[in-house]
CSV table of C-alpha atoms and ligand atoms in Angstrom, one decimal:
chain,number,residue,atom,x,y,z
Y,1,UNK,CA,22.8,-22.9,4.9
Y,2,UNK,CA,23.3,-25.9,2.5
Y,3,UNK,CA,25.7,-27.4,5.2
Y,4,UNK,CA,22.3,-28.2,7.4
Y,5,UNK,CA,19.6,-27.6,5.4
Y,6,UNK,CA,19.8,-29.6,1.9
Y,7,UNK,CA,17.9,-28.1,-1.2
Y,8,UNK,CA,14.7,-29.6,-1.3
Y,9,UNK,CA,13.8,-32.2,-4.2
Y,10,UNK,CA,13.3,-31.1,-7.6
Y,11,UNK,CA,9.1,-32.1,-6.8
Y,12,UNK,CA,8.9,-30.1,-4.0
Y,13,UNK,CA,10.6,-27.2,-6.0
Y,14,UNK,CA,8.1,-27.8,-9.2
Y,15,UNK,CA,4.8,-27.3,-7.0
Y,16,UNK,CA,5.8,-24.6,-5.7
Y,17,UNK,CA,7.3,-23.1,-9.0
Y,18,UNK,CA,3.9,-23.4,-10.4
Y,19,UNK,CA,2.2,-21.5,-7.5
Y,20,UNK,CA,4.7,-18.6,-8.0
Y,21,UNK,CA,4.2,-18.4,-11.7
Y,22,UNK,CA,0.5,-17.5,-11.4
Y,23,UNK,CA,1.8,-15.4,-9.0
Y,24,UNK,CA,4.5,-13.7,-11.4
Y,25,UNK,CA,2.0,-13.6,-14.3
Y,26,UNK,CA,-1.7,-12.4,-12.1
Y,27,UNK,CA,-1.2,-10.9,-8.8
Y,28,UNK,CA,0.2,-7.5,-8.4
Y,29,UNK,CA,3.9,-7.7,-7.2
Y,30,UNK,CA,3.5,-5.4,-3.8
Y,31,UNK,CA,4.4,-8.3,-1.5
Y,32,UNK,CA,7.7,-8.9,-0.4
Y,33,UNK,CA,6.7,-13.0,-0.7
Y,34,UNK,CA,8.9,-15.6,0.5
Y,35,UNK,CA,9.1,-18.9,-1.3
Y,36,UNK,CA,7.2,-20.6,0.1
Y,37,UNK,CA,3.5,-21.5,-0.8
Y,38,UNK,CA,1.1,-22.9,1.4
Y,39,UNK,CA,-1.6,-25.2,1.8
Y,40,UNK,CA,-3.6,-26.2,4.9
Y,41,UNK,CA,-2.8,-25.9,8.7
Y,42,UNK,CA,-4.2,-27.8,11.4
Y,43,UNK,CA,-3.7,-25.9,15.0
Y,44,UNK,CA,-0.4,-24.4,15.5
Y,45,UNK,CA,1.2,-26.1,12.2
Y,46,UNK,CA,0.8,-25.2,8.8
Y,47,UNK,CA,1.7,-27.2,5.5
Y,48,UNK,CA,3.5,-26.1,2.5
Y,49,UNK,CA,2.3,-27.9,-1.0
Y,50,UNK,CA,4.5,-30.3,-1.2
Y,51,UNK,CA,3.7,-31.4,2.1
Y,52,UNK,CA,6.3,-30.0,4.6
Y,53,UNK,CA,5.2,-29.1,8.2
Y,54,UNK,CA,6.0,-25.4,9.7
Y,55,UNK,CA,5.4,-24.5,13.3
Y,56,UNK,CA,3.6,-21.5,12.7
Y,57,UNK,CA,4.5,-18.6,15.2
Y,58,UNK,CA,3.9,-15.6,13.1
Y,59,UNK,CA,0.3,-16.6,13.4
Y,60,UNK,CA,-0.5,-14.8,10.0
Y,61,UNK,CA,1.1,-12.0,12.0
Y,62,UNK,CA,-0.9,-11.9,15.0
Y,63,UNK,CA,-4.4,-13.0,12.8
Y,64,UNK,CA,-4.9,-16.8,13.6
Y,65,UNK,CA,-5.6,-16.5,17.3
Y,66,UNK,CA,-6.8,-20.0,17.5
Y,67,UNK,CA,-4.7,-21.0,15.2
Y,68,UNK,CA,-5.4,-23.3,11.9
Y,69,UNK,CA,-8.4,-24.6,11.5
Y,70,UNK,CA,-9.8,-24.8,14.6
Y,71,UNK,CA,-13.4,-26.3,14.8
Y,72,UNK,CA,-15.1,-23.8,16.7
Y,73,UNK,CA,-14.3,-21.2,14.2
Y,74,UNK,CA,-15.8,-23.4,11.1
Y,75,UNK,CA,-18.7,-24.6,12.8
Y,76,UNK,CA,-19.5,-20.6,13.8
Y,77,UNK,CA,-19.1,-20.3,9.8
Y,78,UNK,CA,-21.3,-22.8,8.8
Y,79,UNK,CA,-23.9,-22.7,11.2
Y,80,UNK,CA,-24.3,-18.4,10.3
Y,81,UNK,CA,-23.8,-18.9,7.2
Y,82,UNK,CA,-27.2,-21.1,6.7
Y,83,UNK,CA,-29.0,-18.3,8.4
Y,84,UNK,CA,-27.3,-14.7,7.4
Y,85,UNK,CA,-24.2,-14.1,5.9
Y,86,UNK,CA,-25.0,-10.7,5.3
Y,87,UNK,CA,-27.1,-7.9,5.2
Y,88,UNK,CA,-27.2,-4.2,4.9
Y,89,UNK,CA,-26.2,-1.9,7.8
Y,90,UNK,CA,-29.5,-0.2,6.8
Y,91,UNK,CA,-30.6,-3.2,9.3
Y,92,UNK,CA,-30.2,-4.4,12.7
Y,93,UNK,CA,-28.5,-7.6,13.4
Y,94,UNK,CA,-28.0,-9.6,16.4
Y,95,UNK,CA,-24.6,-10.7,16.2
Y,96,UNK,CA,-23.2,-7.1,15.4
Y,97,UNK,CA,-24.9,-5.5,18.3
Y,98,UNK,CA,-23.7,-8.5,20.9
Y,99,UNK,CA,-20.1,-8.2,19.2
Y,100,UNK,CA,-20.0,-4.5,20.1
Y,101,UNK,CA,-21.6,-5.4,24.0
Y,102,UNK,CA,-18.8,-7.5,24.3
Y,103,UNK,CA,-16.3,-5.1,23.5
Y,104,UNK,CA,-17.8,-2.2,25.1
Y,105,UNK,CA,-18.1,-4.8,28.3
Y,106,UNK,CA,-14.3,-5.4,27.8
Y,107,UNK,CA,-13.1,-1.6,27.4
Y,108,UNK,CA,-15.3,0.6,29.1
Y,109,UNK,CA,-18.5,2.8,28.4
Y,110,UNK,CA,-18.5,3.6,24.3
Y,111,UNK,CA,-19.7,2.7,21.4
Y,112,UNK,CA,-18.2,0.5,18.4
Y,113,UNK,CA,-18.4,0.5,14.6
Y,114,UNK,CA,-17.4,-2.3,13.0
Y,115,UNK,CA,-15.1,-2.2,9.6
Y,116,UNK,CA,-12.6,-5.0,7.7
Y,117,UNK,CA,-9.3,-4.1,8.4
Y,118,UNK,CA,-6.7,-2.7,11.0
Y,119,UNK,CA,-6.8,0.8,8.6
Y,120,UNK,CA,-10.1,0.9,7.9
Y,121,UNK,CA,-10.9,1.1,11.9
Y,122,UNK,CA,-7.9,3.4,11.9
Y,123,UNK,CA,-9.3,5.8,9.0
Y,124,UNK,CA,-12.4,5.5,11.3
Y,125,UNK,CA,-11.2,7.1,14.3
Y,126,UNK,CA,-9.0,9.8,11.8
Y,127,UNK,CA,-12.9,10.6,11.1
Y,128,UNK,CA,-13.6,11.2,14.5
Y,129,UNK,CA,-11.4,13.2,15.6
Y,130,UNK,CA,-11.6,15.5,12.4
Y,131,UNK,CA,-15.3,15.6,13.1
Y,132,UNK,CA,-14.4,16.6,17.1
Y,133,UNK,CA,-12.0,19.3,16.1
Y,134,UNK,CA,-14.2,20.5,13.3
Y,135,UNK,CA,-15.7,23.9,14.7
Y,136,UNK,CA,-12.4,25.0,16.1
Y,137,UNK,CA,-10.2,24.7,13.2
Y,138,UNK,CA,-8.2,21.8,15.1
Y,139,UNK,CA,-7.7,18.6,13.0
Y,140,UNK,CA,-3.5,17.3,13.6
Y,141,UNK,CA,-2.9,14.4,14.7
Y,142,UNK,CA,0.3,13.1,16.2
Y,143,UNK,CA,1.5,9.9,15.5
Y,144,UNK,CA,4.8,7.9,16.7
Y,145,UNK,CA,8.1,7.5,15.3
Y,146,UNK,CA,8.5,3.9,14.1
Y,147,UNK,CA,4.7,3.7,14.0
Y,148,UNK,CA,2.3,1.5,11.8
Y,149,UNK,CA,-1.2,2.4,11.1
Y,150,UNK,CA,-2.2,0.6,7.5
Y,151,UNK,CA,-1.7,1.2,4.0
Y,152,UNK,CA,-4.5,3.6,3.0
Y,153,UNK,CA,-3.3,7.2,2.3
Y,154,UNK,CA,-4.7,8.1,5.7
Y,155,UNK,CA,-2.8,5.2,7.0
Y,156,UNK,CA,0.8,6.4,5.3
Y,157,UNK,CA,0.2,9.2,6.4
Y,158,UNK,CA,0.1,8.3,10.4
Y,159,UNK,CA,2.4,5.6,10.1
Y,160,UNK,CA,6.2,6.9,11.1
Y,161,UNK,CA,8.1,5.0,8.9
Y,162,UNK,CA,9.7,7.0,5.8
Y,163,UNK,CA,10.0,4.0,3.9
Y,164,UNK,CA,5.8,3.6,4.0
Y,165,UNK,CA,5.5,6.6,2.5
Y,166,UNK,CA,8.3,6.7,-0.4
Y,167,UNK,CA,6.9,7.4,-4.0
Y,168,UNK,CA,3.4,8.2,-2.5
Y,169,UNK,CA,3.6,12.1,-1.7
Y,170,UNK,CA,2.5,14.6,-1.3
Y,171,UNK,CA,0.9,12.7,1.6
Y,172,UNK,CA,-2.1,13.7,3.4
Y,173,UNK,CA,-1.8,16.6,5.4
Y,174,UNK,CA,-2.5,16.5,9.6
Y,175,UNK,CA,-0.3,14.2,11.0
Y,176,UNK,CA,2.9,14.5,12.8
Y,177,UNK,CA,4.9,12.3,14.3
Y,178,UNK,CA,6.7,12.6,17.9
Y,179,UNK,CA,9.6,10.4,19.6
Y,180,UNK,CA,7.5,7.3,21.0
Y,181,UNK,CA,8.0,7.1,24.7
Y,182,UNK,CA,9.2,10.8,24.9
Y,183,UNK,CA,6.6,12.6,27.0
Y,184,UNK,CA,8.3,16.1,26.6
Y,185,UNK,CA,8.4,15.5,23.2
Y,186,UNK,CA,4.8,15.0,22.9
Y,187,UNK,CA,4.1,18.3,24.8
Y,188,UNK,CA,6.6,20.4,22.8
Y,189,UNK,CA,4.8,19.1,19.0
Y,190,UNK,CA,1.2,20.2,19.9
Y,191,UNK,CA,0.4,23.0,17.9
Y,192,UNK,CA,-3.0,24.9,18.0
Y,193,UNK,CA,-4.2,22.7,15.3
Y,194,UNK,CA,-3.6,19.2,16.9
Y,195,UNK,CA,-6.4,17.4,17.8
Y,196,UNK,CA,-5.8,13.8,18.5
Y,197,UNK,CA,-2.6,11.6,19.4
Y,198,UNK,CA,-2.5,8.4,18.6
Y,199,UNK,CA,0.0,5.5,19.6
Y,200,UNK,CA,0.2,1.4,19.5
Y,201,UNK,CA,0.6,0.1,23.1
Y,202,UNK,CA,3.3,-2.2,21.9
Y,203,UNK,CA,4.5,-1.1,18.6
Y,204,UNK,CA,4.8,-4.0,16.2
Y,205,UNK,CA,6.1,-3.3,12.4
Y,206,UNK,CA,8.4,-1.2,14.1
Y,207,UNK,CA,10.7,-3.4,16.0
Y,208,UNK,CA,8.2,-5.0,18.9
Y,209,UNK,CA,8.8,-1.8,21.2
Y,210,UNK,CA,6.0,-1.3,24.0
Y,211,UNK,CA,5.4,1.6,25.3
Y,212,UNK,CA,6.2,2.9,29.3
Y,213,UNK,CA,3.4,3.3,31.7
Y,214,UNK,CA,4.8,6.6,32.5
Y,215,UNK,CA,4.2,7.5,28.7
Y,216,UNK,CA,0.6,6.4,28.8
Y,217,UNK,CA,-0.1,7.9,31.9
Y,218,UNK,CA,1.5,11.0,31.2
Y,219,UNK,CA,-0.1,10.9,27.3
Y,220,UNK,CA,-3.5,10.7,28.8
Y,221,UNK,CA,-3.1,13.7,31.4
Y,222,UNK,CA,-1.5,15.7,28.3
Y,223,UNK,CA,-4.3,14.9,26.3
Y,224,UNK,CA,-7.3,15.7,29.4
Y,225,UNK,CA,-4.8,19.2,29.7
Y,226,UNK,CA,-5.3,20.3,26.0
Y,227,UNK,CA,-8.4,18.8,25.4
Y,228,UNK,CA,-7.2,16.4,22.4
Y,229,UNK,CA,-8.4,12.7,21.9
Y,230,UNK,CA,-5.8,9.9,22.7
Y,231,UNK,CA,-6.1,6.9,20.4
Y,232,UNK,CA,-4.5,3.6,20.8
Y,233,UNK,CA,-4.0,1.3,17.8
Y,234,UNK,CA,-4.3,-2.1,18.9
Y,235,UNK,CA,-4.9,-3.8,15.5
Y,236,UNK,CA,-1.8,-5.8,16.7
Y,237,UNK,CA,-1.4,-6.1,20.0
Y,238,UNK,CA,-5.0,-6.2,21.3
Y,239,UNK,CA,-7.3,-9.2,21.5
Y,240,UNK,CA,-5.4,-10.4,24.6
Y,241,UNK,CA,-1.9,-11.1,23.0
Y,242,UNK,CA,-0.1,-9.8,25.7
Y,243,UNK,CA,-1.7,-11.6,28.2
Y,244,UNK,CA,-4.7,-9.3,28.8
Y,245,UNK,CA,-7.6,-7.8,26.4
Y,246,UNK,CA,-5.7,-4.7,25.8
Y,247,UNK,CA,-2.1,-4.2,25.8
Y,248,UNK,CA,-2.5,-0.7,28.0
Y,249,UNK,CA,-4.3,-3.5,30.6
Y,250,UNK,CA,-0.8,-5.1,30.9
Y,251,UNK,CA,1.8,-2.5,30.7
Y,252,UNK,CA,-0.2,-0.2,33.6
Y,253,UNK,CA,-0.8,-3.3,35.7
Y,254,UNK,CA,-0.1,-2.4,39.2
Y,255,UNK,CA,1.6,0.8,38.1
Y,256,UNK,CA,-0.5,3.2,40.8
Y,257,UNK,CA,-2.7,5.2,38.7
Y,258,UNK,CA,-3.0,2.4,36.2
Y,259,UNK,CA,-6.3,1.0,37.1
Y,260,UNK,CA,-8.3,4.4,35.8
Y,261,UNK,CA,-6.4,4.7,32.8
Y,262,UNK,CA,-8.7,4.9,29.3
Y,263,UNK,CA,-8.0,6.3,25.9
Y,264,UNK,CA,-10.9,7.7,24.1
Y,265,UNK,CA,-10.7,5.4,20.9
Y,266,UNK,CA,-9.1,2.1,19.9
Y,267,UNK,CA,-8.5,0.6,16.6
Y,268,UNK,CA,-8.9,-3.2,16.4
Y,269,UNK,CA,-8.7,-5.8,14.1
Y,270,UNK,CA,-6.3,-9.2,13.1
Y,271,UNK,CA,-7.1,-11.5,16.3
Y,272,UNK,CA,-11.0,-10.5,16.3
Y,273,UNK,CA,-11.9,-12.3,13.5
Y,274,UNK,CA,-9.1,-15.5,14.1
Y,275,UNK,CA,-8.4,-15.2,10.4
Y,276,UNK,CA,-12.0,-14.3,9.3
Y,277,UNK,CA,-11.8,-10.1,8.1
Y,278,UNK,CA,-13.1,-7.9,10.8
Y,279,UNK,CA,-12.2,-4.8,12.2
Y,280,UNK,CA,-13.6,-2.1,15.0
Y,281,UNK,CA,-13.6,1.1,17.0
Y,282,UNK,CA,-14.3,1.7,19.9
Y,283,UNK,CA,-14.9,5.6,20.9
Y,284,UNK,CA,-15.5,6.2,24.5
Y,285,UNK,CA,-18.2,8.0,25.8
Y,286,UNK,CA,-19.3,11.1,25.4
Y,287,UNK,CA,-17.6,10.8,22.3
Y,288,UNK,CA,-19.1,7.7,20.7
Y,289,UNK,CA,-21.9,9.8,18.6
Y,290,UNK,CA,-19.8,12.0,17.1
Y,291,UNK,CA,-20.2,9.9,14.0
Y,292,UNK,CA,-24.1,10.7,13.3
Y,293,UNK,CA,-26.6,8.7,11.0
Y,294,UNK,CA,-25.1,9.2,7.0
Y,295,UNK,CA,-21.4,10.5,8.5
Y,296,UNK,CA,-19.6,6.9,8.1
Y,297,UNK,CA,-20.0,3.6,6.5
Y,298,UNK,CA,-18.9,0.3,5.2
Y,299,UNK,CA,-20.6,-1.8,3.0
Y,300,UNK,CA,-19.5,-5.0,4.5
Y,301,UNK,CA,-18.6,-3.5,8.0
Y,302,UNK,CA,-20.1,-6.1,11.1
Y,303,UNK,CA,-21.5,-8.9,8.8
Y,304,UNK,CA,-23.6,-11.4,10.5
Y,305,UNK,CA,-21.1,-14.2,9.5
Y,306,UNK,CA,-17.6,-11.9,10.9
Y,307,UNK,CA,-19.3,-11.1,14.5
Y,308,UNK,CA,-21.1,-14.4,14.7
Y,309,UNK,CA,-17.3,-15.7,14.1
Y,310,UNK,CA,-15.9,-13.3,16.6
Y,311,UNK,CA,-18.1,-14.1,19.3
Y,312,UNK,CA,-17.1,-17.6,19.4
Y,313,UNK,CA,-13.5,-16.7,19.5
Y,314,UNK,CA,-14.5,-14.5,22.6
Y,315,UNK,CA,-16.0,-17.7,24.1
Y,316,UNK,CA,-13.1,-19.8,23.2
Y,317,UNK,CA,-10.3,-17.9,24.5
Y,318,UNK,CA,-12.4,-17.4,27.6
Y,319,UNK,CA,-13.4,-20.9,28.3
Y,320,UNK,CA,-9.8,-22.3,27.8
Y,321,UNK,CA,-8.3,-19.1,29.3
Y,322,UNK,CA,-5.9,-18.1,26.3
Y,323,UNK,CA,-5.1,-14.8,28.1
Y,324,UNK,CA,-3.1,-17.0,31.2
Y,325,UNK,CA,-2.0,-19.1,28.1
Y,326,UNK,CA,-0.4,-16.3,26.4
Y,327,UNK,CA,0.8,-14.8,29.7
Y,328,UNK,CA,2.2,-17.3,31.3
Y,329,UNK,CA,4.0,-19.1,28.1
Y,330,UNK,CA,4.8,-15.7,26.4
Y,331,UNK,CA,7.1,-14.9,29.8
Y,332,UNK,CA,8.7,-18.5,29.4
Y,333,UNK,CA,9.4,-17.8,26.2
Y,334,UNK,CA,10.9,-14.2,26.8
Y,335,UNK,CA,13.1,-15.5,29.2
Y,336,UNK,CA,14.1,-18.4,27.0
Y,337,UNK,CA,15.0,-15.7,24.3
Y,338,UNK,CA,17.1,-13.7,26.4
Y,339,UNK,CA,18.8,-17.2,27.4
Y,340,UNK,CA,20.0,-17.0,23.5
Y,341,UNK,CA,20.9,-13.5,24.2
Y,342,UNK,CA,23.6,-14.1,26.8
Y,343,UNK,CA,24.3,-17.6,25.2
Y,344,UNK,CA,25.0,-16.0,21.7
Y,345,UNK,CA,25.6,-12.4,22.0
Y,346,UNK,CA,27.3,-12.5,18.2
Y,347,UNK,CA,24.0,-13.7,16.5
Y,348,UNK,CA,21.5,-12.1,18.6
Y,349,UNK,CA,21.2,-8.7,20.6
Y,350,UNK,CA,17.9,-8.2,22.3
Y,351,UNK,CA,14.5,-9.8,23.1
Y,352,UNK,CA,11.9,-8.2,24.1
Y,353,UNK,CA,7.6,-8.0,24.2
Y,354,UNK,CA,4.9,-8.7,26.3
Y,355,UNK,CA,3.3,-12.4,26.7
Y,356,UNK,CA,2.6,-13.7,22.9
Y,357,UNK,CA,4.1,-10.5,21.0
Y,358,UNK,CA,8.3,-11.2,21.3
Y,359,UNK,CA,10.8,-9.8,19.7
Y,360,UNK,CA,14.5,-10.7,19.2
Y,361,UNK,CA,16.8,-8.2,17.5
Y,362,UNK,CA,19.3,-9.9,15.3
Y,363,UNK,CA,23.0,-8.4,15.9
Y,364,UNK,CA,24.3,-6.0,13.2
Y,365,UNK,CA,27.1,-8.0,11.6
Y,366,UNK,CA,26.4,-11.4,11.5
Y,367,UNK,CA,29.2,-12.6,9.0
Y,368,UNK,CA,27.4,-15.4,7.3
Y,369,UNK,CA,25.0,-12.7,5.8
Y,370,UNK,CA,27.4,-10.6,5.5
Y,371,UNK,CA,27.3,-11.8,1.2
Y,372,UNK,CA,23.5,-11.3,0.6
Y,373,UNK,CA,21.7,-8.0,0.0
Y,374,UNK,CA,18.8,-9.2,1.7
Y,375,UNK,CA,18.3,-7.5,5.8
Y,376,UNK,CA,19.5,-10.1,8.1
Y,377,UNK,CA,15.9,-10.6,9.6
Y,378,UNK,CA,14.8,-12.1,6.5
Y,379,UNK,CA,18.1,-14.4,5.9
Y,380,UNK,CA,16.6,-15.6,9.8
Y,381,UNK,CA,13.4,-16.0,8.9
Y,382,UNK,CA,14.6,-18.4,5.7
Y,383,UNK,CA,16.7,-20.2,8.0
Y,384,UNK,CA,13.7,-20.9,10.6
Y,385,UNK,CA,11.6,-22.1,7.5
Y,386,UNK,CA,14.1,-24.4,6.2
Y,387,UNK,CA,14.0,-25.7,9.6
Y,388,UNK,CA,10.0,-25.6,9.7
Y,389,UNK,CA,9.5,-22.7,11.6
Y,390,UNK,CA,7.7,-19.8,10.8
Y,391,UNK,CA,8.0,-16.4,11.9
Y,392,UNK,CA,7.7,-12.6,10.9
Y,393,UNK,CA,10.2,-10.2,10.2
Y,394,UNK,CA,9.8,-6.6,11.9
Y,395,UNK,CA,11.9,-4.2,9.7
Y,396,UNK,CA,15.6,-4.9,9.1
Y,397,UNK,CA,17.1,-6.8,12.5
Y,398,UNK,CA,14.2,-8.3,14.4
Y,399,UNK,CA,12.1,-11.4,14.1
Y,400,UNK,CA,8.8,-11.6,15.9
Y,401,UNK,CA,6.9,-14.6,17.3
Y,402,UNK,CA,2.9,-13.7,17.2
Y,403,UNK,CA,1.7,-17.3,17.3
Y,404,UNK,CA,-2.2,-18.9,18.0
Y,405,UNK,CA,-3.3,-17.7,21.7
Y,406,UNK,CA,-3.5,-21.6,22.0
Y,407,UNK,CA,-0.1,-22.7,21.1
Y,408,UNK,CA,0.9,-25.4,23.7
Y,409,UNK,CA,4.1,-25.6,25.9
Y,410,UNK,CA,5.7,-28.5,24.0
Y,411,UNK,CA,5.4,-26.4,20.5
Y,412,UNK,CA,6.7,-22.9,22.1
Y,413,UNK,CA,9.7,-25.5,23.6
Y,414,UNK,CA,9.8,-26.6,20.0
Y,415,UNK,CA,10.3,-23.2,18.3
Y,416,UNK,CA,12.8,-22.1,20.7
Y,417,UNK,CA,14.8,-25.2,19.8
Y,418,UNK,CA,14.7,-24.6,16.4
Y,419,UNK,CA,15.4,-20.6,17.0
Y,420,UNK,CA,18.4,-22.0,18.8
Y,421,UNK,CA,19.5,-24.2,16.1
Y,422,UNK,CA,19.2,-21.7,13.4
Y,423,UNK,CA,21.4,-19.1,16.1
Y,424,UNK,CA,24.0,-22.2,16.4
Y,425,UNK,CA,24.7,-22.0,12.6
Y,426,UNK,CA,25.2,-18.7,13.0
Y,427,UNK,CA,28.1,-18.2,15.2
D,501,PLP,C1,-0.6,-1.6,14.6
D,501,PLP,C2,-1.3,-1.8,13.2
D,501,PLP,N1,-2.2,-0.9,12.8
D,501,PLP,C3,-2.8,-1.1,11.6
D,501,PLP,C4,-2.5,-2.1,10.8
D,501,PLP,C5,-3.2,-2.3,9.5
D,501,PLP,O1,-4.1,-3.4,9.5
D,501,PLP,P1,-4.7,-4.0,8.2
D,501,PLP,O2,-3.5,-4.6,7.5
D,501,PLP,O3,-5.7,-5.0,8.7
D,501,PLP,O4,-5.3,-2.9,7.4
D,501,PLP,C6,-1.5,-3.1,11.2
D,501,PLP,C7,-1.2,-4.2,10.3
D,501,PLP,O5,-0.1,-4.8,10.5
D,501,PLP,C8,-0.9,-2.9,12.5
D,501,PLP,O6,0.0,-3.7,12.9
């Protein structure tokens, strides 16, 4: 690494020793962190402290969907914030109930409730389907292999990753998971108890793996057959990163069939708020009143301030048509990966995703990590930053790009030169 990348300066290194030792001394270690600590961002570049510019295409993993700073997004902020930041949901409030008409304009007929965070809408729809399968003893729900549904009990629970769960048992009982993309497999795990299934359309923490249409289609016509709710999680890959609102819109495009395809809930969060903390459900109708008056809450769920936020984002990405943006550059950028692919198949082994949600799988033995202990997508992603490039790693052997719905061709043309630098060093 040395060979290209020299060690920073002995400044550089002291301002950001000094952020890491409040760090080391106040905040509770649960973060993996790299070292890196940063400052401001302006559009798809962020800054470190000492002043160094990253092209940032982990977008806060898949958060900032107009990227840093963008001045729609503060003047939303300041102009709610002199009239309501919040109030009870004891009251009405504009902006939540036109947040949720958007959405329910976007999805189809349903309701929404509004939370913080990707597991808190999760948890949400848990709720619902316990309260659906209530009266009949039914309240399982199966969850994918290589899943991630959030970090709340609940959230462990669902999430098919062992390593999620370690140290935190006995976990939560009523979820299972199944093989993703494994239709018989699905069929064969219902039990009499099961109520729900729920899947990501793309999964994300788990290696940037999206599912089949003939999985989805065949998922909903299981679930119609034995009368269970089918959820899709699209904290991650919703708000249009794949090139449409929701990722189910893109992967059954033109696939006959397709078009009348719904689940009956969907989790959301990241990209809604661009970086401000918002999340929702959405439950389909006749489902959305399961949830009756004094059945669910959250104190700061749909604030004036996050859905007068997450409107404007709606209206930005709209107006500049971010969708085509992340369509159209995401495919560039696919096929630019799998360029590397054949170019270096020593360093790198797949790529893969759907319009602004890549992945590229790192080979297994890559002999210049070979002396670390550290998974060879993290010795990437320090490579990319010393190079000014930021990314997110995706378990043990895959870096994924998630950048700003916004991010413009000559910065995506950037970050595959750098990606292909880094690759170079490798061989
Ligand atoms: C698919 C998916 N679901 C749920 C979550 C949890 O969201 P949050 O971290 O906002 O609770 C994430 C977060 O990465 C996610 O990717």
């Amino acid at each position: 690494m040395k060979e290209i990348f020299p060690t920073p300066p002995p400044l550089v290194q002291n301002q950001f020793e000094s952020v890491r030792e409040l760090f080391t001394k106040n905040v509770v270690p649960s973060y993996g962190r790299f070292d890196l600590a940063l400052d401001h961002g302006t559009g798809s570049y962020v800054f470190d402290v000492a002043g160094k510019r990253y092209l940032d295409l982990g977008g806060g993993i898949a958060v900032n969907c107009l990227g840093h700073a963008h001045p729609a997004i503060t003047d939303a902020l300041v102009e709610q914030s002199k009239k309501l930041i919040h109030v009870s949901n004891l009251y009405f409030t504009e902006p939540q109930g036109r947040l949720a008409a958007e959405l329910v304009k976007r999805i189809g007929a349903g309701k929404v409730f509004f939370s913080n965070s990707g597991a808190e809408a999760n948890e949400g729809l848990f709720k619902v389907a316990r309260k659906f399968g209530h009266d009949e003893g039914r309240f399982e729900i199966l969850t994918a292999t290589n899943s991630f549904h959030g970090r709340t009990l609940a959230g462990i629970a669902a999430t098919g990753q062992d390593k999620i769960k370690k140290g935190f048992e006995p976990m939560m009982p009523g979820f299972r998971h199944i093989p993703f993309n494994d239709l018989e497999a699905a069929r064969a795990a219902i039990s009499p108890a099961t109520v729900a299934i729920m899947i990501e359309g793309v999964q994300g923490e788990g290696g940037v793996t999206p599912a089949t249409p003939e999985f989805l289609l065949g998922l909903r016509a299981l679930c119609d057959e034995k009368k269970l709710l089918l959820f899709m999680d699209a904290v991650q890959d919703g708000h249009f990163r794949t090139g449409k609102f929701q990722s189910f819109q893109r992967i059954l495009e033109g696939v006959p069939g397709g078009e009348k395809f719904l689940p009956d809930g969907i989790s959301m969060a990241k990209s809604l708020g661009g970086g401000f903390p918002i999340g929702a459900f959405w439950i389909r109708a006749p489902f959305s009143d399961l949830l009756g008056p004094g059945t669910h809450a959250s104190t700061f769920g749909g604030t004036p301030l996050a859905c007068a936020v997450a409107l404007k984002i709606f209206e930005v990405i709209e107006k500049e048509k971010l969708a085509e943006n992340a369509r159209k550059l995401g495919d560039w950028k696919l096929n630019e990966l799998q360029r590397l692919v054949k170019k270096y198949p020593s360093v790198v082994k797949n790529a893969r995703g759907l319009g602004f949600m890549l992945g590229l799988e790192l080979a297994e033995k890559i002999p210049a990590f070979a002396a670390s202990e550290k998974s060879a997508a993290i010795q990437f992603t320090n490579r990319l930053h010393a190079a000014g490039v930021l990314v997110i790693p995706a378990g043990t052997q895959v870096i994924r790009l998630l950048p700003p719905l916004n991010l413009k061709p000559q910065e995506a043309g950037e970050g595959i030169s750098k990606i292909e630098e880094v690759i170079k060093s490798l061989v």
